[in-house]
């Protein structure tokens, strides 16, 4: 089991470590389409730390190498003027003994071209740059660039975009609309000193993806859920007995009360630094797009399903999962050094010793938080580690409080068994996500609910003492706390039963498969009995919430919206998106919202985790996501990030027919039905006020 234990522990810590050397400058490329058959090619540089990128106007040969742009000759276009750049800083540089012009943090260069061809073409070449800091300079670096240019067609001849190519359609929208959408995503920290008449909004990069107001409430829920997870971990037999040991350690190390309190605070802070620090390292290396993709990857979900089942069996007492003893011994030896370092390693020892109980909880929390990009895991681990650190800190600072703690005993193992049942139930949530992404129909909604009912019954009769597991102590009486847990477990189990016949089960919306994923299409409940008034070619009511006529193809949805003259509601969603299911089951189920979705909008649901592969000749590398676009889900994910500055789901945008400009502020996760209705009404009003053609 040691191999398994080590592999599980290192799984999260080492993810994304294998990474090649990264240049301090990263480049992003973008096209702005202008009038008179002209376009503007935008080169945006992100500069890390204190490195400097030099101006393109520096004289060659007298100092640092200037940034230069070299275009391949082509009959499809010609350059208009020279490269323009933002306002650079000018300072005397003693290293070169001259005044230099340079950019820090970020820089933008633009080259205008005139399109000589009416057919799509490629403008390519390479740029060369040099970077220095106060101590050293790096050798000149060349970067290839390539712009896929689609000359806009005259408005009176505007055609539908090519099948499955919404990005080319989006790229041909007018420049002003592009800048209005992307301007909101520009980071306030960017030192982009552009001249007022030359200000151009930047291409959205992974680091710039934004968080909406609606997502903040989701993060609040994640923090609370993680905090409760930390409290649950505290009550396990791996952690609870460590409290008196920790108090004893600080009592011996502290010479007076003030020092004891100070050491206790350092200890609590060390716990948080350990958990949050490791999480930050992993998420920062991988990036938010990778974390989001990770959370919906079916193979990863299957792996977590298997791991949680193994952990649940361990919690039931079949075997014990521990880390190699050498790790614990080394950390424990380091804790004897005293001082801040000793206290830190004392916290590290706690993390190692308690892993067999905290590991499954941490893994579940992190996985649930991955879809929140970088912020999600950090918020989750902050909540978990805070709940774990507060009791240890308080008891270490005030050792007299130990007398009020219950003694260790069989109740600790009962807590561990209860957590085992919870882990087993959550394991099937990961199996369900993989099943949904693959659309295999193995774990339909009824089967999922039936499994949870069975787990709930087993948990209830365990709490009532009808059977014991290997490490349970003999107990003639059922305590009040255990009885109350049994009542809660039984009540929750009874609540699940109507779900077998189509009840929405809003209390756990997002955890269960969606209501349309069932043996009985459209379910049996009132909210699920939404009838499709007419068959619409290209729509998919069989796989849309509440049987709505939604489209999964942007082009077909756009074409239909033009025919019926209705605004488009873009629904960026995912098969494995928990908050998407919550919105559909808590908000979209409201009769007023459902009526508007049916009658006043054309709904286009774009699944960012759809695994259907793209043809090989349509696959390409995305600078925005930092990965190759291999399937339809990748395609929609880039589409969302490129044009709306976010990679989180759910995300709702109301647009017209001519471009992708939002008619009002996009909406995210927000279960306030009245606010959502007001947002829909505003979008409808804005659409009706658009100029008629």
mmCIF file with all atom_site columns, C-alpha atoms in Angstrom, residues 530-642:
data_model
loop_
_atom_site.group_PDB
_atom_site.id
_atom_site.type_symbol
_atom_site.label_atom_id
_atom_site.label_alt_id
_atom_site.label_comp_id
_atom_site.label_asym_id
_atom_site.label_entity_id
_atom_site.label_seq_id
_atom_site.pdbx_PDB_ins_code
_atom_site.Cartn_x
_atom_site.Cartn_y
_atom_site.Cartn_z
_atom_site.occupancy
_atom_site.B_iso_or_equiv
_atom_site.pdbx_formal_charge
_atom_site.auth_seq_id
_atom_site.auth_comp_id
_atom_site.auth_asym_id
_atom_site.auth_atom_id
_atom_site.pdbx_PDB_model_num
ATOM 1   C CA . UNK A 1 530 ? -42.113 21.387 -20.497 1.00 0.00 ? 530 UNK A CA 1
ATOM 2   C CA . UNK A 1 531 ? -43.479 20.460 -23.896 1.00 0.00 ? 531 UNK A CA 1
ATOM 3   C CA . UNK A 1 532 ? -41.748 21.340 -27.120 1.00 0.00 ? 532 UNK A CA 1
ATOM 4   C CA . UNK A 1 533 ? -44.276 23.349 -29.115 1.00 0.00 ? 533 UNK A CA 1
ATOM 5   C CA . UNK A 1 534 ? -42.669 22.609 -32.465 1.00 0.00 ? 534 UNK A CA 1
ATOM 6   C CA . UNK A 1 535 ? -39.794 20.669 -33.892 1.00 0.00 ? 535 UNK A CA 1
ATOM 7   C CA . UNK A 1 536 ? -36.923 22.933 -34.866 1.00 0.00 ? 536 UNK A CA 1
ATOM 8   C CA . UNK A 1 537 ? -34.253 21.559 -37.158 1.00 0.00 ? 537 UNK A CA 1
ATOM 9   C CA . UNK A 1 538 ? -30.849 21.629 -35.462 1.00 0.00 ? 538 UNK A CA 1
ATOM 10  C CA . UNK A 1 539 ? -32.228 22.008 -31.927 1.00 0.00 ? 539 UNK A CA 1
ATOM 11  C CA . UNK A 1 540 ? -31.709 19.374 -29.230 1.00 0.00 ? 540 UNK A CA 1
ATOM 12  C CA . UNK A 1 541 ? -34.626 19.304 -26.767 1.00 0.00 ? 541 UNK A CA 1
ATOM 13  C CA . UNK A 1 542 ? -33.656 15.755 -25.777 1.00 0.00 ? 542 UNK A CA 1
ATOM 14  C CA . UNK A 1 543 ? -30.430 17.013 -24.182 1.00 0.00 ? 543 UNK A CA 1
ATOM 15  C CA . UNK A 1 544 ? -31.495 20.488 -23.075 1.00 0.00 ? 544 UNK A CA 1
ATOM 16  C CA . UNK A 1 545 ? -32.797 21.466 -19.628 1.00 0.00 ? 545 UNK A CA 1
ATOM 17  C CA . UNK A 1 546 ? -36.591 21.193 -19.315 1.00 0.00 ? 546 UNK A CA 1
ATOM 18  C CA . UNK A 1 547 ? -36.909 20.045 -22.922 1.00 0.00 ? 547 UNK A CA 1
ATOM 19  C CA . UNK A 1 548 ? -36.091 23.485 -24.306 1.00 0.00 ? 548 UNK A CA 1
ATOM 20  C CA . UNK A 1 549 ? -35.308 23.881 -27.990 1.00 0.00 ? 549 UNK A CA 1
ATOM 21  C CA . UNK A 1 550 ? -31.656 24.746 -27.494 1.00 0.00 ? 550 UNK A CA 1
ATOM 22  C CA . UNK A 1 551 ? -28.910 24.601 -30.102 1.00 0.00 ? 551 UNK A CA 1
ATOM 23  C CA . UNK A 1 552 ? -25.427 23.171 -29.580 1.00 0.00 ? 552 UNK A CA 1
ATOM 24  C CA . UNK A 1 553 ? -24.128 24.634 -32.848 1.00 0.00 ? 553 UNK A CA 1
ATOM 25  C CA . UNK A 1 554 ? -23.609 28.393 -32.988 1.00 0.00 ? 554 UNK A CA 1
ATOM 26  C CA . UNK A 1 555 ? -24.215 28.710 -36.731 1.00 0.00 ? 555 UNK A CA 1
ATOM 27  C CA . UNK A 1 556 ? -27.541 26.885 -36.722 1.00 0.00 ? 556 UNK A CA 1
ATOM 28  C CA . UNK A 1 557 ? -28.721 28.855 -33.714 1.00 0.00 ? 557 UNK A CA 1
ATOM 29  C CA . UNK A 1 558 ? -27.751 32.140 -35.359 1.00 0.00 ? 558 UNK A CA 1
ATOM 30  C CA . UNK A 1 559 ? -29.553 31.231 -38.577 1.00 0.00 ? 559 UNK A CA 1
ATOM 31  C CA . UNK A 1 560 ? -32.727 30.351 -36.683 1.00 0.00 ? 560 UNK A CA 1
ATOM 32  C CA . UNK A 1 561 ? -32.537 33.544 -34.584 1.00 0.00 ? 561 UNK A CA 1
ATOM 33  C CA . UNK A 1 562 ? -32.484 35.612 -37.773 1.00 0.00 ? 562 UNK A CA 1
ATOM 34  C CA . UNK A 1 563 ? -35.517 33.789 -39.134 1.00 0.00 ? 563 UNK A CA 1
ATOM 35  C CA . UNK A 1 564 ? -37.628 34.291 -35.983 1.00 0.00 ? 564 UNK A CA 1
ATOM 36  C CA . UNK A 1 565 ? -36.070 37.709 -35.147 1.00 0.00 ? 565 UNK A CA 1
ATOM 37  C CA . UNK A 1 566 ? -35.275 36.894 -31.513 1.00 0.00 ? 566 UNK A CA 1
ATOM 38  C CA . UNK A 1 567 ? -32.198 37.714 -29.404 1.00 0.00 ? 567 UNK A CA 1
ATOM 39  C CA . UNK A 1 568 ? -29.674 34.956 -28.750 1.00 0.00 ? 568 UNK A CA 1
ATOM 40  C CA . UNK A 1 569 ? -28.905 33.752 -25.240 1.00 0.00 ? 569 UNK A CA 1
ATOM 41  C CA . UNK A 1 570 ? -25.440 32.203 -25.282 1.00 0.00 ? 570 UNK A CA 1
ATOM 42  C CA . UNK A 1 571 ? -25.161 29.595 -22.532 1.00 0.00 ? 571 UNK A CA 1
ATOM 43  C CA . UNK A 1 572 ? -21.539 28.630 -21.874 1.00 0.00 ? 572 UNK A CA 1
ATOM 44  C CA . UNK A 1 573 ? -21.901 25.425 -19.919 1.00 0.00 ? 573 UNK A CA 1
ATOM 45  C CA . UNK A 1 574 ? -20.377 21.982 -19.389 1.00 0.00 ? 574 UNK A CA 1
ATOM 46  C CA . UNK A 1 575 ? -21.537 18.423 -18.913 1.00 0.00 ? 575 UNK A CA 1
ATOM 47  C CA . UNK A 1 576 ? -19.598 18.277 -15.658 1.00 0.00 ? 576 UNK A CA 1
ATOM 48  C CA . UNK A 1 577 ? -20.445 21.809 -14.454 1.00 0.00 ? 577 UNK A CA 1
ATOM 49  C CA . UNK A 1 578 ? -22.097 21.648 -11.021 1.00 0.00 ? 578 UNK A CA 1
ATOM 50  C CA . UNK A 1 579 ? -23.173 25.309 -10.903 1.00 0.00 ? 579 UNK A CA 1
ATOM 51  C CA . UNK A 1 580 ? -24.649 25.018 -14.405 1.00 0.00 ? 580 UNK A CA 1
ATOM 52  C CA . UNK A 1 581 ? -26.989 22.278 -13.168 1.00 0.00 ? 581 UNK A CA 1
ATOM 53  C CA . UNK A 1 582 ? -27.883 24.383 -10.132 1.00 0.00 ? 582 UNK A CA 1
ATOM 54  C CA . UNK A 1 583 ? -28.856 27.323 -12.345 1.00 0.00 ? 583 UNK A CA 1
ATOM 55  C CA . UNK A 1 584 ? -30.915 25.110 -14.639 1.00 0.00 ? 584 UNK A CA 1
ATOM 56  C CA . UNK A 1 585 ? -32.727 23.396 -11.776 1.00 0.00 ? 585 UNK A CA 1
ATOM 57  C CA . UNK A 1 586 ? -33.127 26.349 -9.399  1.00 0.00 ? 586 UNK A CA 1
ATOM 58  C CA . UNK A 1 587 ? -33.532 29.337 -11.746 1.00 0.00 ? 587 UNK A CA 1
ATOM 59  C CA . UNK A 1 588 ? -34.514 28.051 -15.177 1.00 0.00 ? 588 UNK A CA 1
ATOM 60  C CA . UNK A 1 589 ? -37.233 25.884 -13.585 1.00 0.00 ? 589 UNK A CA 1
ATOM 61  C CA . UNK A 1 590 ? -39.124 29.018 -12.522 1.00 0.00 ? 590 UNK A CA 1
ATOM 62  C CA . UNK A 1 591 ? -42.202 29.271 -14.827 1.00 0.00 ? 591 UNK A CA 1
ATOM 63  C CA . UNK A 1 592 ? -41.452 32.909 -15.695 1.00 0.00 ? 592 UNK A CA 1
ATOM 64  C CA . UNK A 1 593 ? -37.838 32.215 -16.637 1.00 0.00 ? 593 UNK A CA 1
ATOM 65  C CA . UNK A 1 594 ? -38.816 29.057 -18.494 1.00 0.00 ? 594 UNK A CA 1
ATOM 66  C CA . UNK A 1 595 ? -41.420 30.942 -20.503 1.00 0.00 ? 595 UNK A CA 1
ATOM 67  C CA . UNK A 1 596 ? -38.905 33.555 -21.621 1.00 0.00 ? 596 UNK A CA 1
ATOM 68  C CA . UNK A 1 597 ? -36.360 30.912 -22.568 1.00 0.00 ? 597 UNK A CA 1
ATOM 69  C CA . UNK A 1 598 ? -39.005 29.181 -24.654 1.00 0.00 ? 598 UNK A CA 1
ATOM 70  C CA . UNK A 1 599 ? -40.704 32.172 -26.285 1.00 0.00 ? 599 UNK A CA 1
ATOM 71  C CA . UNK A 1 600 ? -38.403 35.226 -26.198 1.00 0.00 ? 600 UNK A CA 1
ATOM 72  C CA . UNK A 1 601 ? -34.901 33.875 -26.873 1.00 0.00 ? 601 UNK A CA 1
ATOM 73  C CA . UNK A 1 602 ? -33.008 31.494 -29.097 1.00 0.00 ? 602 UNK A CA 1
ATOM 74  C CA . UNK A 1 603 ? -30.959 29.448 -26.650 1.00 0.00 ? 603 UNK A CA 1
ATOM 75  C CA . UNK A 1 604 ? -27.497 28.302 -27.781 1.00 0.00 ? 604 UNK A CA 1
ATOM 76  C CA . UNK A 1 605 ? -25.822 26.043 -25.207 1.00 0.00 ? 605 UNK A CA 1
ATOM 77  C CA . UNK A 1 606 ? -22.102 25.624 -25.877 1.00 0.00 ? 606 UNK A CA 1
ATOM 78  C CA . UNK A 1 607 ? -20.469 22.818 -23.875 1.00 0.00 ? 607 UNK A CA 1
ATOM 79  C CA . UNK A 1 608 ? -16.816 23.597 -23.164 1.00 0.00 ? 608 UNK A CA 1
ATOM 80  C CA . UNK A 1 609 ? -16.097 19.996 -22.143 1.00 0.00 ? 609 UNK A CA 1
ATOM 81  C CA . UNK A 1 610 ? -17.655 18.372 -25.230 1.00 0.00 ? 610 UNK A CA 1
ATOM 82  C CA . UNK A 1 611 ? -15.162 15.687 -26.331 1.00 0.00 ? 611 UNK A CA 1
ATOM 83  C CA . UNK A 1 612 ? -16.192 15.326 -29.977 1.00 0.00 ? 612 UNK A CA 1
ATOM 84  C CA . UNK A 1 613 ? -12.892 15.709 -31.878 1.00 0.00 ? 613 UNK A CA 1
ATOM 85  C CA . UNK A 1 614 ? -12.408 18.318 -34.581 1.00 0.00 ? 614 UNK A CA 1
ATOM 86  C CA . UNK A 1 615 ? -11.107 17.222 -37.982 1.00 0.00 ? 615 UNK A CA 1
ATOM 87  C CA . UNK A 1 616 ? -7.323  17.182 -37.969 1.00 0.00 ? 616 UNK A CA 1
ATOM 88  C CA . UNK A 1 617 ? -7.103  20.003 -40.511 1.00 0.00 ? 617 UNK A CA 1
ATOM 89  C CA . UNK A 1 618 ? -9.208  22.237 -38.198 1.00 0.00 ? 618 UNK A CA 1
ATOM 90  C CA . UNK A 1 619 ? -7.060  21.696 -35.113 1.00 0.00 ? 619 UNK A CA 1
ATOM 91  C CA . UNK A 1 620 ? -4.692  24.477 -34.093 1.00 0.00 ? 620 UNK A CA 1
ATOM 92  C CA . UNK A 1 621 ? -2.781  25.897 -31.140 1.00 0.00 ? 621 UNK A CA 1
ATOM 93  C CA . UNK A 1 622 ? -4.551  28.523 -29.016 1.00 0.00 ? 622 UNK A CA 1
ATOM 94  C CA . UNK A 1 623 ? -2.407  31.270 -27.539 1.00 0.00 ? 623 UNK A CA 1
ATOM 95  C CA . UNK A 1 624 ? -5.284  32.263 -25.269 1.00 0.00 ? 624 UNK A CA 1
ATOM 96  C CA . UNK A 1 625 ? -5.741  28.873 -23.610 1.00 0.00 ? 625 UNK A CA 1
ATOM 97  C CA . UNK A 1 626 ? -2.136  27.818 -24.035 1.00 0.00 ? 626 UNK A CA 1
ATOM 98  C CA . UNK A 1 627 ? -3.120  24.464 -25.549 1.00 0.00 ? 627 UNK A CA 1
ATOM 99  C CA . UNK A 1 628 ? -4.029  22.802 -28.800 1.00 0.00 ? 628 UNK A CA 1
ATOM 100 C CA . UNK A 1 629 ? -7.681  23.005 -29.860 1.00 0.00 ? 629 UNK A CA 1
ATOM 101 C CA . UNK A 1 630 ? -8.469  19.352 -30.534 1.00 0.00 ? 630 UNK A CA 1
ATOM 102 C CA . UNK A 1 631 ? -12.194 19.024 -29.889 1.00 0.00 ? 631 UNK A CA 1
ATOM 103 C CA . UNK A 1 632 ? -15.413 21.021 -29.953 1.00 0.00 ? 632 UNK A CA 1
ATOM 104 C CA . UNK A 1 633 ? -15.241 21.704 -26.218 1.00 0.00 ? 633 UNK A CA 1
ATOM 105 C CA . UNK A 1 634 ? -11.792 23.291 -26.587 1.00 0.00 ? 634 UNK A CA 1
ATOM 106 C CA . UNK A 1 635 ? -13.216 25.356 -29.442 1.00 0.00 ? 635 UNK A CA 1
ATOM 107 C CA . UNK A 1 636 ? -16.050 26.801 -27.372 1.00 0.00 ? 636 UNK A CA 1
ATOM 108 C CA . UNK A 1 637 ? -13.747 27.360 -24.389 1.00 0.00 ? 637 UNK A CA 1
ATOM 109 C CA . UNK A 1 638 ? -11.448 29.518 -26.520 1.00 0.00 ? 638 UNK A CA 1
ATOM 110 C CA . UNK A 1 639 ? -14.457 31.237 -28.073 1.00 0.00 ? 639 UNK A CA 1
ATOM 111 C CA . UNK A 1 640 ? -15.667 32.233 -24.596 1.00 0.00 ? 640 UNK A CA 1
ATOM 112 C CA . UNK A 1 641 ? -12.253 33.311 -23.315 1.00 0.00 ? 641 UNK A CA 1
ATOM 113 C CA . UNK A 1 642 ? -11.381 35.236 -26.458 1.00 0.00 ? 642 UNK A CA 1
#
